[in-house]
């Protein structure tokens, strides 16, 4: 059931693509590509308050999947300007930074997400795992 | 006889030498012409943009403010079908024909959207077909440039973008035989030669000659210069075709001044005078631009409309005589008004203080030369709406203060910084009351004592030790004397010259009691407090004196904003940024300045501090804000006043904006200023103009809310009059019940605890089930 809802949410996101097709962004930094990415199933599904942010989140995920991490980060920052208290957005940005190899930022952003997560235990534990991963990657 | 031969020989030699010299000179000119014309790239200023306005349902922005931004962007309130850049207002609705724009992440074509407003927010957003649109980006306002020598500004255009009727009008008026001549026109030349001897204004230069003149030569009028111009014009014609010459001419030509900025080329002229891209120029508008070429100051459509209209009509008549426009076109154009937009008078920038910040941040990564010539596009964080609110609030209040002489003689100065508390983006910066003046930037460069603005660092240090300090801990506000080696004795007095005995910690901050803060700070340790000042983001050296804690430290409003940013964002320090992205001239991304944060403090003490700073506004020195903002906005802030009342400060934040205001005299004279009387009204004015989002602090799970009886400072409840809910680190709240608190309160509290336990249990069970069955 949960998985089904997730898939529906994903498609709903696709339907509300906010902008025109974007130009391919600059290639991610070479060192970023060799880094192990956290398994995607550990990421909690996006939850957005507005359709604007839902669309941006979705396009950020598309960019992330295609390796356009710079664009994904820019899009998430754009979404954060609309919903700065959305703990899931901070988490998504932390994930992108992790994939870019910026573990310090990944850790800070996940911690920021935690301070806004309220009673979202699922998100809290995802953040904690990301923080742990980032710490061990920095060592 | 022999002498004659000698003479002839000499003459022959002289002729040969002259010819050789002429040939050499021509060759030299030829190299110069080719070199410069081919290698010539116009030096293009870095173009700086504000943040783009993002329209979406739920946006907190009233219709009037959206209209203001569209007007700043040069949108007109008349529909122009087939052309973007206008809006139509119908009550609470707005139809906008958005212009196309190349953003950092790609091009966005022109599109029409329909927006509805309700209760100061966007309530609906649809496209032309009536489909809901999640997000629509309006193109950003150009807020200035970093200009090459002479502040030359231009927007390059291709000949194919320029409307045919503009070219036709140009040729008809400036150079009829342009497409036939070889660089010069014999009749024109004759006229020019005559003008050398009479004193009349010279005319008759071909387009090619005019280009050579603007490009390579100084404006003196000598035979030699005229000859050089002629040779170079011919050489130009030999090497390049008519279209190349015309395109360069159209981009080079001068169209007047915008204050200190020189308008060059038809691309920029179209934008500056008509608020549109060149391809959308009408016949009449094109004719006006051609009319101005002869003398942009003489035919200035703002200063001399009648004279300019007459010349425009002359241009139209000549174009018509050449058979280039139809009689209908001619008649329609002739009867139309000049049609220039309301002059914005931007100069090199309408926001010089903010631009200085951008320029400074850019210089860390770019060469000054590249900034002035490569046409980089800089996307910044400036929010024109916040900037406008800050400018209005500061200028109006300072004018009023001067008139009333309430704080001292006229001549007060001030500065404002507004940022986004979550991301650290700088939204507005005002460097003084003359907001267009590009000199001294007080927001960035005026280091002034900050007074009580540093107190939050003392209280933060205390609240970081929950076993010793809560918001209720009594602090002694009795007379205080501090002796330390190497520093003079320090005996801080309160603003009201009184001492208040034992006061709860949160009220000591709310009322900004100096003796209490000094005692608390020295108890905690000066070093410890000042270390937290640094952790909050203050980078300049603070002398390790006790008096530093009470603000005997010089800081700029920008630095104060950086410090308060860390409090406003839950303990995460984010370097203040003014730039988001940089692209090349044609939109290729070069660099991003990403959001970067660092956790400087755990969330709990920051939460307690921010709650205490809300009390500053609710019941302390910031109470004056009640007449500016509704109580539910619950902003947090702090006043600052310095020795002999020389400086007035207010720094604070709502859910979506952080602002710092400073007021004082440039010569640092003693006055009667205070944070609450002089800086707070400006802060209140600008915030209320921005319909701020309420400040809902994110409460960490380890913080509990407890009802407190203000009389006894013990656990209260509904039965205690005036009981307040206060946050405590779990386990740090008083256990004892106040006498007013009845059995009902205890029961309610117990029920609350049971409820919390139950919900926690459910949460735990849920995650256990999830683990069991997977997601």
PDB file of C-alpha atoms in Angstrom, chain B residues 392-653:
ATOM      1  CA  UNK B 392      11.025  53.974   2.284  1.00  0.00           C
ATOM      2  CA  UNK B 393      11.129  53.246   5.969  1.00  0.00           C
ATOM      3  CA  UNK B 394      14.594  54.715   6.465  1.00  0.00           C
ATOM      4  CA  UNK B 395      14.206  57.879   4.417  1.00  0.00           C
ATOM      5  CA  UNK B 396      10.747  58.742   5.730  1.00  0.00           C
ATOM      6  CA  UNK B 397      11.589  58.214   9.379  1.00  0.00           C
ATOM      7  CA  UNK B 398      14.913  60.034   9.247  1.00  0.00           C
ATOM      8  CA  UNK B 399      13.220  62.992   7.557  1.00  0.00           C
ATOM      9  CA  UNK B 400      10.630  62.991  10.333  1.00  0.00           C
ATOM     10  CA  UNK B 401      13.266  62.710  13.085  1.00  0.00           C
ATOM     11  CA  UNK B 402      15.221  65.575  11.570  1.00  0.00           C
ATOM     12  CA  UNK B 403      12.138  67.739  11.466  1.00  0.00           C
ATOM     13  CA  UNK B 404      11.217  67.011  15.069  1.00  0.00           C
ATOM     14  CA  UNK B 405      14.832  67.263  16.301  1.00  0.00           C
ATOM     15  CA  UNK B 406      13.848  64.597  18.789  1.00  0.00           C
ATOM     16  CA  UNK B 407      17.210  62.922  18.952  1.00  0.00           C
ATOM     17  CA  UNK B 408      19.492  65.855  18.172  1.00  0.00           C
ATOM     18  CA  UNK B 409      20.270  68.253  15.333  1.00  0.00           C
ATOM     19  CA  UNK B 410      19.168  67.371  11.790  1.00  0.00           C
ATOM     20  CA  UNK B 411      21.556  65.222   9.785  1.00  0.00           C
ATOM     21  CA  UNK B 412      20.860  61.770  11.207  1.00  0.00           C
ATOM     22  CA  UNK B 413      22.108  58.888   9.142  1.00  0.00           C
ATOM     23  CA  UNK B 414      21.030  55.280   9.002  1.00  0.00           C
ATOM     24  CA  UNK B 415      21.541  51.903   7.382  1.00  0.00           C
ATOM     25  CA  UNK B 416      19.478  48.767   6.843  1.00  0.00           C
ATOM     26  CA  UNK B 417      20.229  45.144   5.981  1.00  0.00           C
ATOM     27  CA  UNK B 418      17.520  42.566   5.273  1.00  0.00           C
ATOM     28  CA  UNK B 419      18.268  38.868   4.826  1.00  0.00           C
ATOM     29  CA  UNK B 420      16.483  35.570   4.459  1.00  0.00           C
ATOM     30  CA  UNK B 421      16.912  33.960   7.879  1.00  0.00           C
ATOM     31  CA  UNK B 422      17.076  30.403   6.538  1.00  0.00           C
ATOM     32  CA  UNK B 423      19.494  30.713   3.650  1.00  0.00           C
ATOM     33  CA  UNK B 424      21.534  33.790   4.514  1.00  0.00           C
ATOM     34  CA  UNK B 425      20.624  35.490   1.246  1.00  0.00           C
ATOM     35  CA  UNK B 426      20.866  39.272   1.441  1.00  0.00           C
ATOM     36  CA  UNK B 427      17.557  40.689   0.248  1.00  0.00           C
ATOM     37  CA  UNK B 428      18.144  44.393   0.734  1.00  0.00           C
ATOM     38  CA  UNK B 429      20.836  46.832   1.729  1.00  0.00           C
ATOM     39  CA  UNK B 430      20.575  50.580   2.296  1.00  0.00           C
ATOM     40  CA  UNK B 431      23.858  52.362   2.916  1.00  0.00           C
ATOM     41  CA  UNK B 432      22.542  55.755   3.990  1.00  0.00           C
ATOM     42  CA  UNK B 433      19.586  58.074   3.718  1.00  0.00           C
ATOM     43  CA  UNK B 434      20.597  59.169   0.213  1.00  0.00           C
ATOM     44  CA  UNK B 435      19.755  55.732  -1.085  1.00  0.00           C
ATOM     45  CA  UNK B 436      21.006  56.381  -4.659  1.00  0.00           C
ATOM     46  CA  UNK B 437      24.388  57.697  -3.513  1.00  0.00           C
ATOM     47  CA  UNK B 438      27.119  55.250  -4.328  1.00  0.00           C
ATOM     48  CA  UNK B 439      29.730  56.519  -1.865  1.00  0.00           C
ATOM     49  CA  UNK B 440      30.035  55.629   1.804  1.00  0.00           C
ATOM     50  CA  UNK B 441      28.140  52.428   2.521  1.00  0.00           C
ATOM     51  CA  UNK B 442      27.257  52.441   6.208  1.00  0.00           C
ATOM     52  CA  UNK B 443      25.605  49.032   6.053  1.00  0.00           C
ATOM     53  CA  UNK B 444      28.930  47.468   5.066  1.00  0.00           C
ATOM     54  CA  UNK B 445      31.666  49.808   6.210  1.00  0.00           C
ATOM     55  CA  UNK B 446      30.469  51.744   9.243  1.00  0.00           C
ATOM     56  CA  UNK B 447      31.781  50.032  12.350  1.00  0.00           C
ATOM     57  CA  UNK B 448      29.755  51.308  15.281  1.00  0.00           C
ATOM     58  CA  UNK B 449      29.419  50.145  18.873  1.00  0.00           C
ATOM     59  CA  UNK B 450      26.555  47.658  19.033  1.00  0.00           C
ATOM     60  CA  UNK B 451      25.464  48.112  22.639  1.00  0.00           C
ATOM     61  CA  UNK B 452      22.974  45.566  23.883  1.00  0.00           C
ATOM     62  CA  UNK B 453      22.869  43.728  20.553  1.00  0.00           C
ATOM     63  CA  UNK B 454      25.579  41.445  21.922  1.00  0.00           C
ATOM     64  CA  UNK B 455      23.587  40.472  25.018  1.00  0.00           C
ATOM     65  CA  UNK B 456      21.946  37.478  23.340  1.00  0.00           C
ATOM     66  CA  UNK B 457      25.412  35.882  23.337  1.00  0.00           C
ATOM     67  CA  UNK B 458      25.499  36.132  27.156  1.00  0.00           C
ATOM     68  CA  UNK B 459      22.063  34.579  27.526  1.00  0.00           C
ATOM     69  CA  UNK B 460      22.829  31.916  24.953  1.00  0.00           C
ATOM     70  CA  UNK B 461      25.893  30.931  26.969  1.00  0.00           C
ATOM     71  CA  UNK B 462      23.753  30.693  30.098  1.00  0.00           C
ATOM     72  CA  UNK B 463      20.947  28.715  28.446  1.00  0.00           C
ATOM     73  CA  UNK B 464      23.513  26.239  27.096  1.00  0.00           C
ATOM     74  CA  UNK B 465      23.799  25.042  30.713  1.00  0.00           C
ATOM     75  CA  UNK B 466      20.219  23.948  31.437  1.00  0.00           C
ATOM     76  CA  UNK B 467      21.160  22.529  34.814  1.00  0.00           C
ATOM     77  CA  UNK B 468      22.178  26.014  35.973  1.00  0.00           C
ATOM     78  CA  UNK B 469      20.020  28.361  33.962  1.00  0.00           C
ATOM     79  CA  UNK B 470      16.456  28.372  32.681  1.00  0.00           C
ATOM     80  CA  UNK B 471      14.371  31.275  31.421  1.00  0.00           C
ATOM     81  CA  UNK B 472      13.161  31.648  35.018  1.00  0.00           C
ATOM     82  CA  UNK B 473      16.465  31.612  36.866  1.00  0.00           C
ATOM     83  CA  UNK B 474      16.666  34.748  39.024  1.00  0.00           C
ATOM     84  CA  UNK B 475      19.500  37.060  37.992  1.00  0.00           C
ATOM     85  CA  UNK B 476      20.728  39.802  40.296  1.00  0.00           C
ATOM     86  CA  UNK B 477      20.312  43.259  38.819  1.00  0.00           C
ATOM     87  CA  UNK B 478      21.934  45.020  41.769  1.00  0.00           C
ATOM     88  CA  UNK B 479      24.877  47.484  41.550  1.00  0.00           C
ATOM     89  CA  UNK B 480      27.827  45.798  39.901  1.00  0.00           C
ATOM     90  CA  UNK B 481      31.532  46.609  39.817  1.00  0.00           C
ATOM     91  CA  UNK B 482      34.066  44.656  37.775  1.00  0.00           C
ATOM     92  CA  UNK B 483      37.787  44.929  38.374  1.00  0.00           C
ATOM     93  CA  UNK B 484      40.297  43.220  36.146  1.00  0.00           C
ATOM     94  CA  UNK B 485      43.943  43.717  35.483  1.00  0.00           C
ATOM     95  CA  UNK B 486      44.809  45.640  32.334  1.00  0.00           C
ATOM     96  CA  UNK B 487      41.354  47.175  31.987  1.00  0.00           C
ATOM     97  CA  UNK B 488      39.722  50.096  33.775  1.00  0.00           C
ATOM     98  CA  UNK B 489      37.103  49.353  36.422  1.00  0.00           C
ATOM     99  CA  UNK B 490      33.765  48.683  34.885  1.00  0.00           C
ATOM    100  CA  UNK B 491      30.514  49.653  36.522  1.00  0.00           C
ATOM    101  CA  UNK B 492      27.645  49.327  34.059  1.00  0.00           C
ATOM    102  CA  UNK B 493      24.469  51.273  34.806  1.00  0.00           C
ATOM    103  CA  UNK B 494      20.993  50.602  33.577  1.00  0.00           C
ATOM    104  CA  UNK B 495      19.335  52.757  30.943  1.00  0.00           C
ATOM    105  CA  UNK B 496      16.768  53.969  33.520  1.00  0.00           C
ATOM    106  CA  UNK B 497      19.573  54.618  36.086  1.00  0.00           C
ATOM    107  CA  UNK B 498      17.871  52.185  38.513  1.00  0.00           C
ATOM    108  CA  UNK B 499      18.610  48.684  39.735  1.00  0.00           C
ATOM    109  CA  UNK B 500      15.874  46.064  39.797  1.00  0.00           C
ATOM    110  CA  UNK B 501      16.984  43.417  42.285  1.00  0.00           C
ATOM    111  CA  UNK B 502      16.393  39.792  41.387  1.00  0.00           C
ATOM    112  CA  UNK B 503      14.749  39.370  37.984  1.00  0.00           C
ATOM    113  CA  UNK B 504      13.935  36.199  36.019  1.00  0.00           C
ATOM    114  CA  UNK B 505      16.506  35.631  33.271  1.00  0.00           C
ATOM    115  CA  UNK B 506      14.089  36.135  30.395  1.00  0.00           C
ATOM    116  CA  UNK B 507      12.968  39.508  31.762  1.00  0.00           C
ATOM    117  CA  UNK B 508      16.525  40.638  32.365  1.00  0.00           C
ATOM    118  CA  UNK B 509      17.013  40.189  28.613  1.00  0.00           C
ATOM    119  CA  UNK B 510      13.571  41.568  27.713  1.00  0.00           C
ATOM    120  CA  UNK B 511      14.234  44.801  29.602  1.00  0.00           C
ATOM    121  CA  UNK B 512      17.893  44.808  28.610  1.00  0.00           C
ATOM    122  CA  UNK B 513      19.162  45.284  32.169  1.00  0.00           C
ATOM    123  CA  UNK B 514      22.887  46.031  32.029  1.00  0.00           C
ATOM    124  CA  UNK B 515      23.871  45.171  35.589  1.00  0.00           C
ATOM    125  CA  UNK B 516      22.132  41.791  35.370  1.00  0.00           C
ATOM    126  CA  UNK B 517      23.730  40.990  32.025  1.00  0.00           C
ATOM    127  CA  UNK B 518      27.176  42.067  33.219  1.00  0.00           C
ATOM    128  CA  UNK B 519      26.917  39.958  36.368  1.00  0.00           C
ATOM    129  CA  UNK B 520      25.618  36.947  34.420  1.00  0.00           C
ATOM    130  CA  UNK B 521      28.290  37.312  31.764  1.00  0.00           C
ATOM    131  CA  UNK B 522      31.179  37.610  34.205  1.00  0.00           C
ATOM    132  CA  UNK B 523      29.788  34.666  36.221  1.00  0.00           C
ATOM    133  CA  UNK B 524      29.791  32.566  33.069  1.00  0.00           C
ATOM    134  CA  UNK B 525      33.205  33.820  32.014  1.00  0.00           C
ATOM    135  CA  UNK B 526      34.028  36.623  29.586  1.00  0.00           C
ATOM    136  CA  UNK B 527      36.092  34.265  27.441  1.00  0.00           C
ATOM    137  CA  UNK B 528      33.250  31.790  27.164  1.00  0.00           C
ATOM    138  CA  UNK B 529      30.745  34.460  26.156  1.00  0.00           C
ATOM    139  CA  UNK B 530      33.069  36.016  23.586  1.00  0.00           C
ATOM    140  CA  UNK B 531      33.808  32.577  22.142  1.00  0.00           C
ATOM    141  CA  UNK B 532      30.084  32.261  21.509  1.00  0.00           C
ATOM    142  CA  UNK B 533      30.069  35.694  19.880  1.00  0.00           C
ATOM    143  CA  UNK B 534      32.605  34.302  17.416  1.00  0.00           C
ATOM    144  CA  UNK B 535      30.613  31.108  16.947  1.00  0.00           C
ATOM    145  CA  UNK B 536      27.571  33.207  16.117  1.00  0.00           C
ATOM    146  CA  UNK B 537      29.527  34.491  13.115  1.00  0.00           C
ATOM    147  CA  UNK B 538      31.324  37.657  14.274  1.00  0.00           C
ATOM    148  CA  UNK B 539      34.721  37.475  12.627  1.00  0.00           C
ATOM    149  CA  UNK B 540      36.375  40.653  13.743  1.00  0.00           C
ATOM    150  CA  UNK B 541      38.589  40.631  16.815  1.00  0.00           C
ATOM    151  CA  UNK B 542      36.719  41.416  19.980  1.00  0.00           C
ATOM    152  CA  UNK B 543      38.883  42.649  22.840  1.00  0.00           C
ATOM    153  CA  UNK B 544      38.715  40.229  25.770  1.00  0.00           C
ATOM    154  CA  UNK B 545      37.209  42.781  28.167  1.00  0.00           C
ATOM    155  CA  UNK B 546      34.056  42.368  30.181  1.00  0.00           C
ATOM    156  CA  UNK B 547      32.724  45.597  28.652  1.00  0.00           C
ATOM    157  CA  UNK B 548      32.881  43.962  25.206  1.00  0.00           C
ATOM    158  CA  UNK B 549      29.980  41.703  26.240  1.00  0.00           C
ATOM    159  CA  UNK B 550      27.815  44.747  26.700  1.00  0.00           C
ATOM    160  CA  UNK B 551      28.592  45.973  23.234  1.00  0.00           C
ATOM    161  CA  UNK B 552      31.753  48.065  23.492  1.00  0.00           C
ATOM    162  CA  UNK B 553      32.531  46.461  20.130  1.00  0.00           C
ATOM    163  CA  UNK B 554      32.361  48.118  16.735  1.00  0.00           C
ATOM    164  CA  UNK B 555      30.382  46.225  14.124  1.00  0.00           C
ATOM    165  CA  UNK B 556      28.693  47.059  10.838  1.00  0.00           C
ATOM    166  CA  UNK B 557      24.980  46.377  10.338  1.00  0.00           C
ATOM    167  CA  UNK B 558      26.052  43.633   7.916  1.00  0.00           C
ATOM    168  CA  UNK B 559      28.084  41.908  10.629  1.00  0.00           C
ATOM    169  CA  UNK B 560      25.194  42.192  13.076  1.00  0.00           C
ATOM    170  CA  UNK B 561      22.942  40.568  10.484  1.00  0.00           C
ATOM    171  CA  UNK B 562      25.418  37.693  10.184  1.00  0.00           C
ATOM    172  CA  UNK B 563      25.333  37.192  13.952  1.00  0.00           C
ATOM    173  CA  UNK B 564      21.538  37.289  14.261  1.00  0.00           C
ATOM    174  CA  UNK B 565      21.245  34.991  11.253  1.00  0.00           C
ATOM    175  CA  UNK B 566      22.666  32.159  13.302  1.00  0.00           C
ATOM    176  CA  UNK B 567      20.033  32.684  16.003  1.00  0.00           C
ATOM    177  CA  UNK B 568      17.205  33.002  13.476  1.00  0.00           C
ATOM    178  CA  UNK B 569      18.096  29.778  11.682  1.00  0.00           C
ATOM    179  CA  UNK B 570      18.081  27.553  14.728  1.00  0.00           C
ATOM    180  CA  UNK B 571      21.814  27.675  15.440  1.00  0.00           C
ATOM    181  CA  UNK B 572      23.039  27.083  11.900  1.00  0.00           C
ATOM    182  CA  UNK B 573      25.489  29.653  10.626  1.00  0.00           C
ATOM    183  CA  UNK B 574      25.071  30.532   6.955  1.00  0.00           C
ATOM    184  CA  UNK B 575      27.522  33.006   5.384  1.00  0.00           C
ATOM    185  CA  UNK B 576      25.550  35.966   4.081  1.00  0.00           C
ATOM    186  CA  UNK B 577      25.425  35.742   0.300  1.00  0.00           C
ATOM    187  CA  UNK B 578      24.417  38.217  -2.364  1.00  0.00           C
ATOM    188  CA  UNK B 579      25.068  36.090  -5.460  1.00  0.00           C
ATOM    189  CA  UNK B 580      23.327  32.943  -6.606  1.00  0.00           C
ATOM    190  CA  UNK B 581      24.742  32.278 -10.045  1.00  0.00           C
ATOM    191  CA  UNK B 582      27.065  33.639 -12.688  1.00  0.00           C
ATOM    192  CA  UNK B 583      26.686  32.824 -16.374  1.00  0.00           C
ATOM    193  CA  UNK B 584      28.427  33.900 -19.534  1.00  0.00           C
ATOM    194  CA  UNK B 585      26.842  36.487 -21.748  1.00  0.00           C
ATOM    195  CA  UNK B 586      24.867  33.833 -23.651  1.00  0.00           C
ATOM    196  CA  UNK B 587      23.644  32.019 -20.574  1.00  0.00           C
ATOM    197  CA  UNK B 588      26.214  29.278 -20.106  1.00  0.00           C
ATOM    198  CA  UNK B 589      26.540  28.552 -16.370  1.00  0.00           C
ATOM    199  CA  UNK B 590      29.926  29.486 -14.962  1.00  0.00           C
ATOM    200  CA  UNK B 591      29.538  29.326 -11.252  1.00  0.00           C
ATOM    201  CA  UNK B 592      27.025  28.791  -8.522  1.00  0.00           C
ATOM    202  CA  UNK B 593      27.263  30.098  -5.016  1.00  0.00           C
ATOM    203  CA  UNK B 594      25.464  27.363  -3.163  1.00  0.00           C
ATOM    204  CA  UNK B 595      23.654  27.474   0.129  1.00  0.00           C
ATOM    205  CA  UNK B 596      26.117  26.433   2.801  1.00  0.00           C
ATOM    206  CA  UNK B 597      25.345  26.018   6.489  1.00  0.00           C
ATOM    207  CA  UNK B 598      27.219  24.911   9.553  1.00  0.00           C
ATOM    208  CA  UNK B 599      25.762  23.929  12.884  1.00  0.00           C
ATOM    209  CA  UNK B 600      27.229  26.297  15.460  1.00  0.00           C
ATOM    210  CA  UNK B 601      24.914  25.535  18.398  1.00  0.00           C
ATOM    211  CA  UNK B 602      22.582  22.730  19.395  1.00  0.00           C
ATOM    212  CA  UNK B 603      18.953  23.621  18.696  1.00  0.00           C
ATOM    213  CA  UNK B 604      17.754  23.668  22.339  1.00  0.00           C
ATOM    214  CA  UNK B 605      19.560  26.735  23.767  1.00  0.00           C
ATOM    215  CA  UNK B 606      18.934  28.608  20.518  1.00  0.00           C
ATOM    216  CA  UNK B 607      15.236  27.817  20.814  1.00  0.00           C
ATOM    217  CA  UNK B 608      15.155  29.117  24.400  1.00  0.00           C
ATOM    218  CA  UNK B 609      17.065  32.258  23.406  1.00  0.00           C
ATOM    219  CA  UNK B 610      14.787  32.973  20.453  1.00  0.00           C
ATOM    220  CA  UNK B 611      11.755  32.504  22.695  1.00  0.00           C
ATOM    221  CA  UNK B 612      13.258  35.018  25.146  1.00  0.00           C
ATOM    222  CA  UNK B 613      13.839  37.404  22.255  1.00  0.00           C
ATOM    223  CA  UNK B 614      10.148  37.083  21.396  1.00  0.00           C
ATOM    224  CA  UNK B 615       9.531  38.240  24.968  1.00  0.00           C
ATOM    225  CA  UNK B 616      11.654  41.332  24.234  1.00  0.00           C
ATOM    226  CA  UNK B 617       8.983  42.329  21.755  1.00  0.00           C
ATOM    227  CA  UNK B 618       6.037  41.004  23.776  1.00  0.00           C
ATOM    228  CA  UNK B 619       6.857  42.692  27.070  1.00  0.00           C
ATOM    229  CA  UNK B 620      10.297  44.315  26.949  1.00  0.00           C
ATOM    230  CA  UNK B 621      12.169  47.081  25.165  1.00  0.00           C
ATOM    231  CA  UNK B 622      10.701  46.019  21.818  1.00  0.00           C
ATOM    232  CA  UNK B 623       7.093  46.484  22.900  1.00  0.00           C
ATOM    233  CA  UNK B 624       6.756  49.471  20.593  1.00  0.00           C
ATOM    234  CA  UNK B 625       6.406  47.029  17.685  1.00  0.00           C
ATOM    235  CA  UNK B 626       2.844  46.354  18.866  1.00  0.00           C
ATOM    236  CA  UNK B 627       1.691  49.352  16.874  1.00  0.00           C
ATOM    237  CA  UNK B 628       3.344  48.001  13.709  1.00  0.00           C
ATOM    238  CA  UNK B 629       2.744  44.264  13.692  1.00  0.00           C
ATOM    239  CA  UNK B 630      -0.092  42.046  14.934  1.00  0.00           C
ATOM    240  CA  UNK B 631       0.915  39.993  18.013  1.00  0.00           C
ATOM    241  CA  UNK B 632       0.558  36.660  16.209  1.00  0.00           C
ATOM    242  CA  UNK B 633       3.547  37.495  14.003  1.00  0.00           C
ATOM    243  CA  UNK B 634       5.527  37.026  17.238  1.00  0.00           C
ATOM    244  CA  UNK B 635       8.782  38.475  15.934  1.00  0.00           C
ATOM    245  CA  UNK B 636      11.957  38.133  17.979  1.00  0.00           C
ATOM    246  CA  UNK B 637      14.347  41.034  18.346  1.00  0.00           C
ATOM    247  CA  UNK B 638      16.704  43.118  20.382  1.00  0.00           C
ATOM    248  CA  UNK B 639      17.233  46.829  20.832  1.00  0.00           C
ATOM    249  CA  UNK B 640      20.651  48.392  21.094  1.00  0.00           C
ATOM    250  CA  UNK B 641      21.649  51.773  22.527  1.00  0.00           C
ATOM    251  CA  UNK B 642      25.217  52.924  23.137  1.00  0.00           C
ATOM    252  CA  UNK B 643      27.063  55.244  25.539  1.00  0.00           C
ATOM    253  CA  UNK B 644      25.777  58.801  25.522  1.00  0.00           C
ATOM    254  CA  UNK B 645      23.056  57.553  23.205  1.00  0.00           C
ATOM    255  CA  UNK B 646      25.179  57.891  20.098  1.00  0.00           C
ATOM    256  CA  UNK B 647      23.790  54.856  18.272  1.00  0.00           C
ATOM    257  CA  UNK B 648      20.379  53.263  17.974  1.00  0.00           C
ATOM    258  CA  UNK B 649      19.969  49.687  16.791  1.00  0.00           C
ATOM    259  CA  UNK B 650      17.228  47.189  16.257  1.00  0.00           C
ATOM    260  CA  UNK B 651      17.881  43.661  15.038  1.00  0.00           C
ATOM    261  CA  UNK B 652      15.233  40.994  14.761  1.00  0.00           C
ATOM    262  CA  UNK B 653      13.446  38.435  12.668  1.00  0.00           C
TER     263      UNK B 653
END
